[in-house]
PDB file of C-alpha atoms in Angstrom:
ATOM      1  CA  TYR J  48       2.931  -9.800  -0.334  1.00 75.00           C
ATOM      2  CA  TRP J  49       5.246  -6.394   0.444  1.00 82.00           C
ATOM      3  CA  PHE J  50       8.557  -5.945   1.936  1.00 84.00           C
ATOM      4  CA  ASN J  51       8.499  -4.744   5.599  1.00 81.00           C
ATOM      5  CA  ARG J  52      10.382  -1.660   6.135  1.00 81.00           C
ATOM      6  CA  SER J  53      10.822  -2.549  10.043  1.00 76.00           C
ATOM      7  CA  SER J  54      12.067  -6.237   9.348  1.00 76.00           C
ATOM      8  CA  LEU J  55      14.941  -7.108  11.276  1.00 69.00           C
ATOM      9  CA  GLU J  56      15.401 -10.175   9.086  1.00 73.00           C
ATOM     10  CA  ASN J  57      18.802 -10.945   7.904  1.00 82.00           C
ATOM     11  CA  GLU J  58      19.372  -9.695   4.200  1.00 88.00           C
ATOM     12  CA  ARG J  59      20.334 -13.128   3.237  1.00 90.00           C
ATOM     13  CA  GLU J  60      16.726 -14.085   3.679  1.00 91.00           C
ATOM     14  CA  PHE J  61      15.205 -11.491   1.338  1.00 92.00           C
ATOM     15  CA  GLU J  62      17.900 -13.044  -1.091  1.00 94.00           C
ATOM     16  CA  LEU J  63      16.750 -16.278  -0.821  1.00 94.00           C
ATOM     17  CA  ILE J  64      13.226 -15.474  -1.656  1.00 91.00           C
ATOM     18  CA  GLY J  65      14.718 -13.609  -4.905  1.00 93.00           C
ATOM     19  CA  ILE J  66      16.730 -16.982  -5.620  1.00 94.00           C
ATOM     20  CA  ILE J  67      13.551 -18.965  -5.146  1.00 93.00           C
ATOM     21  CA  LEU J  68      11.391 -16.735  -7.782  1.00 91.00           C
ATOM     22  CA  GLY J  69      14.497 -16.949 -10.082  1.00 90.00           C
ATOM     23  CA  ALA J  70      14.618 -20.553  -9.977  1.00 92.00           C
ATOM     24  CA  ALA J  71      10.920 -20.754 -10.385  1.00 90.00           C
ATOM     25  CA  ILE J  72      11.287 -18.883 -13.676  1.00 87.00           C
ATOM     26  CA  TYR J  73      14.170 -20.861 -14.743  1.00 87.00           C
ATOM     27  CA  ASN J  74      12.438 -24.391 -14.115  1.00 89.00           C
ATOM     28  CA  GLY J  75       8.812 -22.977 -15.474  1.00 87.00           C
ATOM     29  CA  VAL J  76       7.461 -23.597 -11.998  1.00 89.00           C
ATOM     30  CA  ILE J  77       4.265 -21.528 -11.408  1.00 89.00           C
ATOM     31  CA  LEU J  78       4.066 -20.017  -7.578  1.00 87.00           C
ATOM     32  CA  ASP J  79       1.030 -19.258  -5.798  1.00 83.00           C
ATOM     33  CA  ALA J  80       2.859 -15.988  -4.458  1.00 81.00           C
ATOM     34  CA  ARG J  81       1.191 -12.463  -5.474  1.00 83.00           C
ATOM     35  CA  PHE J  82       3.493  -9.477  -5.215  1.00 88.00           C
ATOM     36  CA  PRO J  83       2.089  -5.988  -5.868  1.00 91.00           C
ATOM     37  CA  HIS J  84       2.913  -5.228  -9.610  1.00 92.00           C
ATOM     38  CA  VAL J  85       5.393  -2.481  -8.417  1.00 94.00           C
ATOM     39  CA  VAL J  86       7.901  -5.533  -7.377  1.00 93.00           C
ATOM     40  CA  TYR J  87       7.873  -6.730 -11.108  1.00 91.00           C
ATOM     41  CA  LYS J  88       8.308  -3.259 -12.354  1.00 93.00           C
ATOM     42  CA  LYS J  89      11.215  -2.693  -9.904  1.00 93.00           C
ATOM     43  CA  LEU J  90      12.981  -5.966 -10.846  1.00 90.00           C
ATOM     44  CA  MET J  91      12.736  -4.823 -14.355  1.00 89.00           C
ATOM     45  CA  GLY J  92      14.653  -1.423 -13.422  1.00 88.00           C
ATOM     46  CA  LYS J  93      11.382   0.508 -14.518  1.00 91.00           C
ATOM     47  CA  PRO J  94      10.623   3.941 -12.690  1.00 94.00           C
ATOM     48  CA  VAL J  95       7.667   4.032 -10.277  1.00 96.00           C
ATOM     49  CA  GLY J  96       5.422   7.004  -9.287  1.00 96.00           C
ATOM     50  CA  LEU J  97       1.994   7.800  -7.940  1.00 97.00           C
ATOM     51  CA  ASP J  98      -0.086   5.390 -10.141  1.00 96.00           C
ATOM     52  CA  ASP J  99       1.916   2.548  -9.035  1.00 96.00           C
ATOM     53  CA  LEU J 100       1.469   3.485  -5.200  1.00 96.00           C
ATOM     54  CA  LYS J 101      -2.566   4.004  -6.159  1.00 96.00           C
ATOM     55  CA  ARG J 102      -2.629   0.490  -7.729  1.00 94.00           C
ATOM     56  CA  ALA J 103      -0.305  -1.344  -5.058  1.00 94.00           C
ATOM     57  CA  PHE J 104      -1.785   0.583  -2.069  1.00 94.00           C
ATOM     58  CA  PRO J 105      -5.202   2.060  -2.792  1.00 95.00           C
ATOM     59  CA  GLU J 106      -5.978   3.672   0.169  1.00 96.00           C
ATOM     60  CA  VAL J 107      -2.871   5.525   0.341  1.00 94.00           C
ATOM     61  CA  GLY J 108      -2.770   6.457  -3.377  1.00 95.00           C
ATOM     62  CA  ARG J 109      -6.207   8.055  -2.881  1.00 96.00           C
ATOM     63  CA  SER J 110      -5.055  10.114  -0.030  1.00 95.00           C
ATOM     64  CA  MET J 111      -2.130  11.165  -2.048  1.00 95.00           C
ATOM     65  CA  GLN J 112      -4.204  12.211  -5.065  1.00 96.00           C
ATOM     66  CA  GLN J 113      -6.967  13.907  -2.820  1.00 94.00           C
ATOM     67  CA  LEU J 114      -4.021  16.045  -1.577  1.00 95.00           C
ATOM     68  CA  LEU J 115      -2.634  16.807  -5.224  1.00 94.00           C
ATOM     69  CA  ASP J 116      -6.311  17.795  -6.272  1.00 93.00           C
ATOM     70  CA  TRP J 117      -7.303  19.782  -3.006  1.00 92.00           C
ATOM     71  CA  GLU J 118      -8.824  22.883  -4.219  1.00 86.00           C
ATOM     72  CA  ARG J 119     -11.159  24.209  -1.438  1.00 77.00           C
ATOM     73  CA  GLY J 120      -8.841  25.919   0.944  1.00 78.00           C
ATOM     74  CA  ALA J 121      -5.330  26.261   2.410  1.00 86.00           C
ATOM     75  CA  VAL J 122      -3.484  22.916   2.298  1.00 88.00           C
ATOM     76  CA  GLU J 123      -1.647  23.610   5.342  1.00 90.00           C
ATOM     77  CA  GLU J 124      -4.407  24.180   7.659  1.00 88.00           C
ATOM     78  CA  THR J 125      -6.600  21.587   6.118  1.00 89.00           C
ATOM     79  CA  PHE J 126      -4.264  18.759   6.104  1.00 91.00           C
ATOM     80  CA  GLY J 127      -1.567  19.808   8.804  1.00 91.00           C
ATOM     81  CA  LEU J 128       1.309  17.908   7.093  1.00 94.00           C
ATOM     82  CA  SER J 129       5.023  18.205   7.252  1.00 94.00           C
ATOM     83  CA  MET J 130       7.561  16.750   4.844  1.00 96.00           C
ATOM     84  CA  GLN J 131       8.003  13.749   7.052  1.00 95.00           C
ATOM     85  CA  VAL J 132       6.307  10.036   7.014  1.00 94.00           C
ATOM     86  CA  CYS J 133       4.820   8.872  10.190  1.00 91.00           C
ATOM     87  CA  TYR J 134       4.287   5.241  10.847  1.00 88.00           C
ATOM     88  CA  GLU J 135       4.286   2.620  13.875  1.00 86.00           C
ATOM     89  CA  GLU J 136       7.133   0.241  14.475  1.00 84.00           C
ATOM     90  CA  TYR J 137       6.837  -2.203  17.139  1.00 83.00           C
ATOM     91  CA  GLY J 138       4.248  -0.366  18.751  1.00 86.00           C
ATOM     92  CA  MET J 139       6.077   3.151  18.489  1.00 89.00           C
ATOM     93  CA  LYS J 140       5.465   6.032  16.500  1.00 92.00           C
ATOM     94  CA  VAL J 141       8.157   6.678  14.105  1.00 90.00           C
ATOM     95  CA  MET J 142       9.008   9.795  12.066  1.00 92.00           C
ATOM     96  CA  HIS J 143      11.072   9.778   8.977  1.00 93.00           C
ATOM     97  CA  ASP J 144      12.115  13.077   7.173  1.00 95.00           C
ATOM     98  CA  LEU J 145      11.468  13.200   3.653  1.00 96.00           C
ATOM     99  CA  MET J 146      14.326  16.093   3.257  1.00 95.00           C
ATOM    100  CA  PRO J 147      16.383  17.419   5.518  1.00 95.00           C
ATOM    101  CA  LYS J 148      14.664  19.002   8.457  1.00 94.00           C
ATOM    102  CA  GLY J 149      11.265  17.928   6.854  1.00 93.00           C
ATOM    103  CA  GLY J 150       9.745  18.163  10.240  1.00 92.00           C
ATOM    104  CA  GLU J 151       9.993  21.880   9.981  1.00 94.00           C
ATOM    105  CA  ILE J 152       8.617  22.419   6.659  1.00 95.00           C
ATOM    106  CA  ALA J 153       4.854  22.308   6.285  1.00 93.00           C
ATOM    107  CA  VAL J 154       3.108  20.838   3.204  1.00 94.00           C
ATOM    108  CA  THR J 155       1.574  23.750   1.358  1.00 92.00           C
ATOM    109  CA  GLY J 156      -0.183  24.147  -1.889  1.00 90.00           C
ATOM    110  CA  GLU J 157       3.085  25.280  -3.395  1.00 91.00           C
ATOM    111  CA  ASN J 158       5.111  22.416  -2.488  1.00 94.00           C
ATOM    112  CA  ARG J 159       2.424  19.561  -2.025  1.00 94.00           C
ATOM    113  CA  ALA J 160       3.507  17.885  -5.537  1.00 95.00           C
ATOM    114  CA  GLU J 161       7.040  17.434  -4.131  1.00 96.00           C
ATOM    115  CA  TYR J 162       5.622  15.913  -0.854  1.00 96.00           C
ATOM    116  CA  VAL J 163       3.700  13.618  -2.960  1.00 97.00           C
ATOM    117  CA  ARG J 164       6.731  12.512  -5.019  1.00 97.00           C
ATOM    118  CA  LEU J 165       9.013  12.279  -1.858  1.00 97.00           C
ATOM    119  CA  TYR J 166       6.530   9.995  -0.145  1.00 97.00           C
ATOM    120  CA  VAL J 167       5.911   7.820  -3.168  1.00 97.00           C
ATOM    121  CA  GLN J 168       9.622   7.637  -3.421  1.00 96.00           C
ATOM    122  CA  TYR J 169      10.002   6.740   0.043  1.00 96.00           C
ATOM    123  CA  MET J 170       7.151   4.291   0.365  1.00 94.00           C
ATOM    124  CA  LEU J 171       7.998   2.171  -2.716  1.00 96.00           C
ATOM    125  CA  THR J 172      11.693   2.477  -2.696  1.00 95.00           C
ATOM    126  CA  GLY J 173      13.490   4.297   0.230  1.00 92.00           C
ATOM    127  CA  SER J 174      11.579   2.467   3.048  1.00 92.00           C
ATOM    128  CA  VAL J 175      12.423  -1.036   1.853  1.00 92.00           C
ATOM    129  CA  GLN J 176      15.813  -0.187   0.070  1.00 93.00           C
ATOM    130  CA  ARG J 177      17.733  -2.993   2.183  1.00 92.00           C
ATOM    131  CA  GLN J 178      15.466  -5.763   1.807  1.00 93.00           C
ATOM    132  CA  PHE J 179      14.389  -4.919  -1.894  1.00 95.00           C
ATOM    133  CA  ASP J 180      18.203  -4.962  -2.809  1.00 95.00           C
ATOM    134  CA  ALA J 181      18.897  -8.455  -1.277  1.00 94.00           C
ATOM    135  CA  PHE J 182      15.867  -9.555  -2.983  1.00 94.00           C
ATOM    136  CA  VAL J 183      17.048  -8.395  -6.518  1.00 93.00           C
ATOM    137  CA  ARG J 184      20.620  -9.693  -5.876  1.00 94.00           C
ATOM    138  CA  GLY J 185      19.039 -13.012  -5.122  1.00 95.00           C
ATOM    139  CA  PHE J 186      16.637 -12.780  -8.331  1.00 93.00           C
ATOM    140  CA  HIS J 187      19.356 -11.805 -10.732  1.00 91.00           C
ATOM    141  CA  SER J 188      21.806 -14.437  -9.379  1.00 92.00           C
ATOM    142  CA  VAL J 189      19.661 -16.912 -11.033  1.00 91.00           C
ATOM    143  CA  CYS J 190      17.824 -14.927 -13.596  1.00 85.00           C
ATOM    144  CA  GLY J 191      20.368 -12.013 -14.492  1.00 77.00           C
ATOM    145  CA  GLY J 192      21.514 -10.947 -17.690  1.00 76.00           C
ATOM    146  CA  ASP J 193      20.107  -9.796 -21.018  1.00 77.00           C
ATOM    147  CA  CYS J 194      17.518 -12.456 -21.861  1.00 76.00           C
ATOM    148  CA  LEU J 195      15.359 -10.958 -18.841  1.00 79.00           C
ATOM    149  CA  GLN J 196      15.311  -7.615 -20.920  1.00 80.00           C
ATOM    150  CA  LEU J 197      13.118  -9.564 -23.557  1.00 83.00           C
ATOM    151  CA  PHE J 198      10.202  -9.438 -21.081  1.00 85.00           C
ATOM    152  CA  ARG J 199       8.065  -6.497 -19.984  1.00 88.00           C
ATOM    153  CA  TRP J 200       7.028  -6.524 -16.210  1.00 88.00           C
ATOM    154  CA  GLU J 201       3.620  -7.858 -16.867  1.00 87.00           C
ATOM    155  CA  GLU J 202       5.102 -10.993 -18.466  1.00 87.00           C
ATOM    156  CA  LEU J 203       7.601 -11.438 -15.885  1.00 84.00           C
ATOM    157  CA  GLU J 204       4.615 -11.740 -13.522  1.00 86.00           C
ATOM    158  CA  LEU J 205       2.832 -13.937 -15.724  1.00 86.00           C
ATOM    159  CA  LEU J 206       6.104 -16.387 -15.607  1.00 84.00           C
ATOM    160  CA  ILE J 207       6.239 -16.375 -11.779  1.00 84.00           C
ATOM    161  CA  CYS J 208       2.447 -16.464 -10.748  1.00 82.00           C
ATOM    162  CA  GLY J 209       0.791 -17.637 -13.971  1.00 80.00           C
ATOM    163  CA  SER J 210      -2.522 -15.792 -15.018  1.00 77.00           C
ATOM    164  CA  PRO J 211      -4.963 -14.783 -12.127  1.00 73.00           C
ATOM    165  CA  VAL J 212      -7.871 -15.007 -14.438  1.00 76.00           C
ATOM    166  CA  LEU J 213      -8.653 -18.746 -15.819  1.00 75.00           C
ATOM    167  CA  ASP J 214     -11.220 -18.781 -18.668  1.00 77.00           C
ATOM    168  CA  PHE J 215     -12.253 -22.286 -18.844  1.00 83.00           C
ATOM    169  CA  GLU J 216     -14.765 -21.476 -21.682  1.00 87.00           C
ATOM    170  CA  ALA J 217     -11.592 -20.470 -23.991  1.00 83.00           C
ATOM    171  CA  LEU J 218      -9.898 -23.713 -22.891  1.00 80.00           C
ATOM    172  CA  GLU J 219     -12.641 -25.861 -23.769  1.00 88.00           C
ATOM    173  CA  ARG J 220     -13.060 -24.280 -27.387  1.00 87.00           C
TER     174      ARG J 220
END
């Protein structure tokens, strides 16, 4: 599950989901709710980047890596990108500038790394900031404090979801 940037839901509902996850940890209850790893990293205040985008959204991550690795010609003519993100929201095409006047700035071989950095930042943080902030607020209202810092983000995921791989042979041994 991931946050919908176009969600019109009340922030209180995202906060409630955070409270439920926090309560699950507090009470030792395993939930069947798989989030991309980036949610746990962000919950723990860890920085996220292109590798996280590749893991959470492989197709988009591969596209960004392809742009960075492009050596066969001019980036501007080949990709035709500007410093914007284009997405569909309720059947309408929406353009979001990644920087001031981003629609007027072409992505070139020189600025493509900056484009990828801004794109990743927008996708994993900026586009869902309102929803994620409410989620974190709810989570930390139950599981906040110093003791949470004892865990790595991978362990936090295990606390909430349990292990996705069950080794029954090891259990029998």
